[in-house]
Coordinates of C-alpha atoms and ligand atoms in Angstrom, one line a residue:
M1 CA -88.2 -59.3 -4.8
T2 CA -86.3 -59.5 -1.5
E3 CA -88.3 -60.1 1.6
K4 CA -88.4 -56.9 3.7
K5 CA -88.8 -57.6 7.4
T6 CA -90.6 -54.7 9.1
L7 CA -89.8 -53.7 12.6
V8 CA -91.0 -50.5 14.2
N9 CA -88.6 -49.2 16.8
S10 CA -87.1 -45.7 17.4
W11 CA -86.4 -44.1 20.7
N12 CA -84.4 -41.0 19.9
E13 CA -83.1 -38.7 17.2
W14 CA -79.7 -40.2 16.6
D15 CA -79.5 -44.0 16.8
P16 CA -78.5 -45.8 13.5
L17 CA -81.4 -45.3 11.0
K18 CA -82.5 -48.4 9.1
H19 CA -86.0 -47.5 7.9
V20 CA -87.6 -44.2 7.3
I21 CA -90.6 -42.5 5.6
V22 CA -89.7 -39.7 3.2
G23 CA -92.5 -37.3 2.1
R24 CA -93.8 -36.3 -1.3
A25 CA -94.5 -32.8 -2.7
D26 CA -97.3 -33.8 -5.0
G27 CA -100.3 -31.5 -5.0
T28 CA -99.2 -29.4 -1.9
M29 CA -101.4 -26.4 -1.4
V30 CA -101.0 -22.9 -0.1
T31 CA -103.9 -23.6 2.3
A32 CA -107.2 -21.8 2.4
P33 CA -107.7 -19.5 5.4
E34 CA -109.0 -21.1 8.6
P35 CA -109.1 -19.9 12.3
A36 CA -105.7 -21.5 13.0
I37 CA -103.8 -19.7 10.2
A38 CA -104.3 -17.4 7.3
R39 CA -101.6 -17.2 4.6
D40 CA -100.9 -13.7 3.4
W41 CA -98.2 -13.7 0.7
P42 CA -99.2 -11.0 -1.8
K43 CA -95.7 -10.7 -3.3
H44 CA -95.8 -14.4 -4.4
G45 CA -99.4 -14.4 -5.7
F46 CA -101.3 -15.5 -2.6
P47 CA -102.7 -12.4 -0.8
L48 CA -104.8 -12.9 2.3
G49 CA -107.9 -15.0 1.5
T50 CA -106.5 -16.7 -1.6
Y51 CA -105.3 -20.3 -1.8
G52 CA -104.3 -22.9 -4.4
P53 CA -101.6 -25.4 -5.4
L54 CA -98.0 -24.4 -5.3
P55 CA -96.7 -23.9 -8.9
K56 CA -96.1 -27.2 -10.7
E57 CA -92.5 -26.3 -11.6
M58 CA -91.7 -25.8 -7.9
E59 CA -93.4 -29.1 -7.2
A60 CA -91.3 -30.9 -9.8
K61 CA -88.0 -29.5 -8.3
A62 CA -89.1 -30.4 -4.8
N63 CA -89.9 -33.9 -5.8
E64 CA -86.6 -34.3 -7.6
Q65 CA -84.8 -33.3 -4.4
L66 CA -86.9 -35.6 -2.3
D67 CA -86.4 -38.5 -4.7
N68 CA -82.7 -37.9 -4.7
F69 CA -82.6 -37.8 -0.9
A70 CA -84.5 -41.1 -0.8
K71 CA -82.0 -42.6 -3.2
L72 CA -79.1 -41.4 -1.1
L73 CA -80.6 -43.0 2.0
E74 CA -81.2 -46.2 0.1
S75 CA -77.6 -46.2 -1.1
R76 CA -76.6 -46.3 2.6
G77 CA -78.7 -49.3 3.2
I78 CA -81.7 -47.5 4.7
R79 CA -85.2 -48.7 3.7
V80 CA -87.3 -45.8 2.5
D81 CA -91.1 -45.8 2.2
R82 CA -93.2 -43.0 0.7
P83 CA -96.7 -41.7 1.5
T84 CA -99.7 -41.8 -0.8
P85 CA -100.7 -38.2 -1.8
M86 CA -104.3 -37.3 -2.1
D87 CA -106.1 -34.6 -4.0
F88 CA -105.3 -31.8 -1.5
S89 CA -107.2 -29.2 -3.5
Q90 CA -110.5 -30.8 -2.4
K91 CA -112.8 -29.2 0.2
V92 CA -113.1 -31.3 3.4
Q93 CA -115.6 -31.2 6.2
T94 CA -116.6 -32.7 9.5
P95 CA -120.0 -32.2 11.2
D96 CA -118.6 -29.0 12.8
W97 CA -116.9 -27.2 9.9
H98 CA -115.8 -27.2 6.3
Q99 CA -112.5 -26.2 4.9
D100 CA -111.7 -25.1 1.4
S101 CA -108.4 -26.9 1.0
M102 CA -106.1 -29.5 2.5
F103 CA -102.3 -29.1 2.7
G104 CA -100.0 -31.9 1.4
C105 CA -97.8 -34.8 2.6
M106 CA -94.3 -33.5 2.4
P107 CA -93.6 -33.4 6.1
P108 CA -94.4 -36.9 7.7
R109 CA -92.6 -35.7 10.8
D110 CA -95.5 -33.4 11.6
V111 CA -98.0 -36.2 11.7
L112 CA -96.2 -39.3 12.9
L113 CA -94.5 -39.7 16.3
T114 CA -92.5 -42.9 16.7
V115 CA -91.7 -43.8 20.3
G116 CA -90.3 -47.4 20.6
N117 CA -92.5 -49.8 18.8
E118 CA -95.4 -47.3 18.7
I119 CA -96.3 -44.9 15.9
L120 CA -98.7 -42.3 17.1
E121 CA -100.8 -40.2 14.7
A122 CA -100.8 -36.7 16.0
T123 CA -104.1 -34.7 16.4
M124 CA -102.8 -31.8 14.3
S125 CA -104.5 -28.5 15.0
Q126 CA -105.2 -27.0 11.6
R127 CA -108.4 -27.9 9.7
S128 CA -106.5 -28.2 6.4
R129 CA -104.3 -30.9 8.0
W130 CA -107.1 -32.8 9.8
H131 CA -107.1 -35.6 7.2
E132 CA -103.4 -35.7 6.5
Y133 CA -102.9 -39.0 8.4
L134 CA -104.8 -40.7 5.5
C135 CA -101.7 -40.4 3.3
Y136 CA -99.8 -42.6 5.7
R137 CA -102.5 -45.2 6.3
P138 CA -101.3 -47.5 3.5
L139 CA -97.9 -47.7 5.2
L140 CA -99.2 -48.1 8.7
E141 CA -101.6 -50.8 7.6
Q142 CA -98.7 -52.6 6.0
Y143 CA -96.5 -52.3 9.1
F144 CA -99.4 -53.5 11.2
K145 CA -99.6 -56.7 9.2
E146 CA -95.8 -57.2 9.0
D147 CA -94.7 -56.4 12.6
P148 CA -96.8 -58.3 15.2
K149 CA -95.3 -56.0 17.9
F150 CA -96.1 -52.7 16.2
R151 CA -98.4 -50.5 18.3
W152 CA -100.5 -48.4 16.0
E153 CA -102.0 -45.5 18.0
A154 CA -103.9 -42.3 17.1
A155 CA -104.5 -39.4 19.5
P156 CA -108.2 -38.4 19.9
K157 CA -109.3 -36.5 16.8
P158 CA -109.9 -32.9 17.8
R159 CA -113.2 -31.3 16.8
L160 CA -111.4 -28.1 15.8
A161 CA -114.7 -26.2 16.2
E162 CA -114.8 -22.5 16.8
S163 CA -114.1 -23.0 20.5
T164 CA -110.7 -24.6 19.8
Y165 CA -109.4 -21.2 18.6
K166 CA -109.3 -17.8 20.2
D167 CA -111.6 -15.4 18.6
D168 CA -110.2 -13.2 15.8
Y169 CA -106.7 -14.1 17.0
W170 CA -104.7 -13.0 13.9
N171 CA -106.4 -9.7 13.5
M172 CA -105.8 -8.9 17.1
W173 CA -102.1 -10.0 16.7
K174 CA -101.6 -7.6 13.9
K175 CA -102.8 -4.7 16.1
K176 CA -100.4 -5.6 18.9
S177 CA -97.4 -3.3 19.7
K178 CA -93.9 -4.8 20.1
E179 CA -94.4 -4.8 23.9
E180 CA -97.8 -6.6 23.6
K181 CA -96.3 -9.2 21.3
D182 CA -93.5 -9.8 23.8
Q183 CA -96.0 -10.1 26.6
A184 CA -97.9 -12.7 24.4
I185 CA -94.7 -14.7 23.9
Y186 CA -94.0 -14.8 27.6
N187 CA -97.6 -15.7 28.4
R188 CA -97.6 -18.3 25.5
D189 CA -100.8 -16.7 24.3
W190 CA -101.1 -18.6 21.0
V191 CA -104.1 -19.2 18.8
L192 CA -105.3 -22.5 20.4
T193 CA -107.5 -22.5 23.5
E194 CA -107.3 -25.3 26.0
K195 CA -110.7 -26.7 24.9
E196 CA -109.2 -30.0 23.7
P197 CA -105.7 -31.6 23.3
C198 CA -103.9 -30.5 20.2
F199 CA -100.3 -31.3 19.1
D200 CA -98.2 -31.8 16.0
A201 CA -95.7 -34.7 16.2
A202 CA -92.9 -32.4 15.1
D203 CA -93.2 -30.5 18.4
I204 CA -91.7 -33.5 20.2
A205 CA -87.9 -34.2 20.5
R206 CA -87.1 -37.7 21.7
A207 CA -84.2 -38.7 23.9
G208 CA -85.0 -42.2 25.2
K209 CA -86.8 -41.9 28.5
D210 CA -87.1 -38.1 28.2
L211 CA -89.5 -36.5 25.7
F212 CA -89.3 -32.7 25.2
V213 CA -92.6 -31.1 24.0
Y214 CA -92.7 -27.6 22.5
H215 CA -95.6 -25.5 23.7
S216 CA -96.1 -23.8 20.3
S217 CA -98.9 -22.4 18.2
V218 CA -99.9 -25.9 17.2
T219 CA -99.4 -27.7 20.5
N220 CA -101.4 -26.6 23.6
R221 CA -101.1 -27.4 27.3
A222 CA -103.9 -30.0 26.9
G223 CA -101.9 -31.6 24.1
F224 CA -98.9 -31.9 26.5
D225 CA -101.1 -33.3 29.2
W226 CA -102.5 -35.9 26.9
L227 CA -99.0 -37.0 25.8
R228 CA -97.9 -37.1 29.4
R229 CA -100.7 -39.5 30.3
H230 CA -100.2 -41.5 27.1
F231 CA -96.5 -42.1 27.8
P232 CA -96.6 -42.9 31.6
D233 CA -93.1 -44.6 31.5
H234 CA -91.4 -41.5 30.1
R235 CA -90.6 -38.2 31.6
L236 CA -92.2 -35.4 29.6
H237 CA -90.9 -31.9 29.7
S238 CA -92.8 -28.9 28.5
I239 CA -90.5 -26.4 26.8
W240 CA -90.9 -23.1 25.1
F241 CA -88.8 -20.4 23.4
Y242 CA -88.8 -16.7 22.5
E243 CA -90.5 -16.7 19.1
T244 CA -93.5 -14.9 17.7
N245 CA -94.6 -17.7 15.4
P246 CA -93.6 -20.9 17.2
I247 CA -94.1 -24.1 15.2
H248 CA -92.2 -27.3 15.6
I249 CA -89.1 -28.0 17.7
D250 CA -86.9 -29.0 14.8
A251 CA -85.7 -25.6 13.7
T252 CA -85.5 -24.3 17.3
F253 CA -83.8 -26.9 19.5
V254 CA -82.3 -30.1 18.1
L255 CA -80.9 -33.1 19.9
L256 CA -77.9 -34.3 17.9
R257 CA -76.4 -37.1 19.9
P258 CA -76.1 -38.0 23.6
G259 CA -74.7 -35.0 25.3
L260 CA -75.0 -32.5 22.5
A261 CA -77.9 -30.2 21.5
L262 CA -78.1 -27.5 18.8
S263 CA -79.9 -24.3 19.8
N264 CA -81.3 -21.4 17.8
P265 CA -79.4 -18.1 18.7
V266 CA -82.6 -16.0 18.3
R267 CA -85.2 -18.4 19.8
K268 CA -84.0 -18.4 23.4
P269 CA -85.3 -21.1 25.8
L270 CA -87.9 -19.6 28.2
A271 CA -88.9 -22.7 30.2
P272 CA -87.5 -22.2 33.7
K273 CA -84.6 -24.5 34.5
M274 CA -84.4 -26.1 31.1
I275 CA -80.8 -25.0 30.6
E276 CA -80.0 -26.1 34.2
F277 CA -81.5 -29.5 33.4
F278 CA -79.3 -30.0 30.3
E279 CA -76.1 -28.8 32.0
K280 CA -76.7 -30.8 35.2
N281 CA -76.8 -33.9 33.0
G282 CA -73.6 -33.1 31.2
W283 CA -75.2 -31.9 27.9
E284 CA -73.5 -29.2 25.9
I285 CA -75.8 -26.7 24.1
V286 CA -74.2 -25.1 21.1
E287 CA -75.8 -22.3 19.0
C288 CA -76.2 -23.2 15.4
A289 CA -74.3 -21.4 12.6
E290 CA -75.7 -18.5 10.6
P291 CA -78.2 -19.7 8.0
A292 CA -77.5 -19.2 4.3
L293 CA -80.7 -17.2 3.6
D294 CA -81.7 -13.9 5.1
D295 CA -85.4 -14.5 5.0
Y296 CA -88.2 -17.0 4.6
P297 CA -88.1 -18.9 1.3
P298 CA -91.0 -17.7 -1.0
L299 CA -94.4 -19.4 -0.3
S300 CA -92.9 -21.1 2.8
F301 CA -94.4 -21.0 6.3
C302 CA -90.9 -22.1 7.6
S303 CA -88.1 -19.8 8.4
K304 CA -84.4 -19.6 7.4
W305 CA -83.7 -21.7 10.5
L306 CA -84.5 -24.7 8.5
S307 CA -80.7 -24.6 8.3
M308 CA -80.7 -26.5 11.6
N309 CA -83.4 -28.9 10.5
T310 CA -81.0 -31.8 10.1
L311 CA -81.4 -35.6 10.0
M312 CA -79.0 -37.8 12.0
L313 CA -78.2 -41.2 10.3
D314 CA -76.3 -42.3 13.4
P315 CA -74.6 -40.5 16.3
K316 CA -71.7 -39.5 14.0
T317 CA -73.4 -38.8 10.7
V318 CA -75.7 -35.8 9.9
C319 CA -77.6 -34.8 6.7
V320 CA -77.6 -31.1 6.1
D321 CA -79.1 -28.9 3.4
A322 CA -76.3 -28.5 0.9
Q323 CA -76.6 -24.7 0.8
E324 CA -75.8 -24.4 4.5
K325 CA -72.1 -24.2 4.2
K326 CA -71.5 -22.6 7.7
Q327 CA -73.7 -25.2 9.3
M328 CA -71.8 -28.0 7.6
E329 CA -68.5 -26.5 8.8
Q330 CA -69.8 -26.3 12.4
F331 CA -70.8 -29.9 12.3
D332 CA -67.5 -30.9 10.8
K333 CA -65.7 -29.1 13.8
L334 CA -68.0 -30.9 16.2
G335 CA -66.7 -34.2 14.8
F336 CA -69.6 -35.3 12.6
E337 CA -69.4 -36.8 9.1
V338 CA -71.6 -34.3 7.1
I339 CA -73.7 -35.4 4.2
P340 CA -74.7 -32.4 2.1
V341 CA -78.2 -32.9 0.6
P342 CA -79.6 -30.4 -1.9
F343 CA -83.0 -29.5 -0.3
I344 CA -83.8 -25.8 -0.6
D345 CA -86.5 -26.4 -3.2
V346 CA -88.4 -28.6 -0.7
S347 CA -88.8 -25.9 2.0
A348 CA -92.0 -24.3 0.6
F349 CA -93.6 -27.7 0.8
G350 CA -93.3 -27.8 4.6
G351 CA -89.8 -28.0 5.9
G352 CA -86.3 -29.4 5.8
L353 CA -84.6 -32.8 6.1
H354 CA -86.0 -33.6 9.6
C355 CA -89.5 -32.5 8.7
A356 CA -89.4 -34.5 5.4
T357 CA -88.8 -37.8 7.3
A358 CA -90.4 -39.9 10.0
D359 CA -88.5 -42.7 11.7
V360 CA -89.7 -46.3 11.5
Y361 CA -86.6 -48.1 12.7
R362 CA -83.5 -47.0 14.5
A363 CA -81.3 -49.7 16.0
G364 CA -81.1 -49.2 19.8
D365 CA -83.2 -49.3 23.0
C366 CA -84.8 -46.9 25.4
E367 CA -82.0 -45.4 27.4
E368 CA -81.7 -42.7 30.0
Y369 CA -79.7 -39.7 28.9
F370 CA -80.9 -37.4 31.7
P371 CA -80.5 -39.4 34.9
K372 CA -80.3 -36.3 37.1
Q373 CA -83.5 -34.4 37.8
V374 CA -84.1 -30.7 38.4
E375 CA -87.0 -29.9 40.6
G376 CA -89.6 -27.8 38.7
F377 CA -88.6 -29.0 35.3
Ligands
LIG401 O1 -89.4 -22.7 12.8 O2 -89.2 -22.2 10.8 C1 -89.8 -25.1 10.7 C2 -90.3 -26.5 11.0 C3 -91.4 -26.9 10.3 N1 -91.7 -28.3 10.5 C4 -89.7 -22.9 11.7 C5 -90.5 -24.1 11.4

């Protein structure tokens, strides 16, 4: 067996990737209802109030695509580690609540945030995902032994008691008119209260000294504030977009390489001065191509915009879902080497190529890509 030297280091979304975690689909659940979210997919066998494992044949297809993706990365000299799935159908509890199911461990990006030599376990904000970090503990324990400089951090575990969530939020949402929903979007009136810090790691986009944090339905203002205090040497920017179901930055606004970002044509940026900040620093923002699908894939809480959920292997090379022909053409025109990766069968298990991965090592240091400041951003 060859000696594998472990180093944890990754400052952005595009430096040359050398070591990554790729998730697994095993045992992923359509989660049981909880205050943060209630699945309602009657057409696909999971009407409101029901829950259970995704069909085994879907799981096998997803795992095949994940395994092939892992092999592809390895064939390019990238070390790939995999999480350890648990029995996600089990009920879990804390002193404050019990929850009838867990979720899965396909999207490591949601749970683990790598900033330099640190990997931070996110709080998460759904009860079904409270224990998900345990799937990554065998790897984190190993990195801790092997890399003496690795900083292993975990954000304070939220209690996720009733007071973390707005009362009867989803029923109230259903009753809202279009105007009221718009008003909620502009007010960022999402299910979380500000009782305690909550965030998912996938709401953060990294660009060296600057970290962009999506104020979404799973990341609240207190979560942003906690991150700001936790990373005092960085500049943290709170950003938000026009979207009724905001979850995770990586199908909304994607940093591709220094000077180039990919935006979602429907989810317009709403944070004041965000565009000005990018433009003043010489960044070009291009709208992504039309996705291949018209609608959400069955049993998926993600949208068709997974088309832009791409993984950079270095500043010139991008992995794209093989069905996204238009997105691949756009990347080609922008000067990227495009690697098509069959991945559609993974989407129901929690996301696309960016979601399915978490950086351990990218060659490169912390640099400043936004030297010019804009007051109020
Ligand atoms: O916007 O459709 C995709 C990202 C999930 N990690 C969306 C969510």
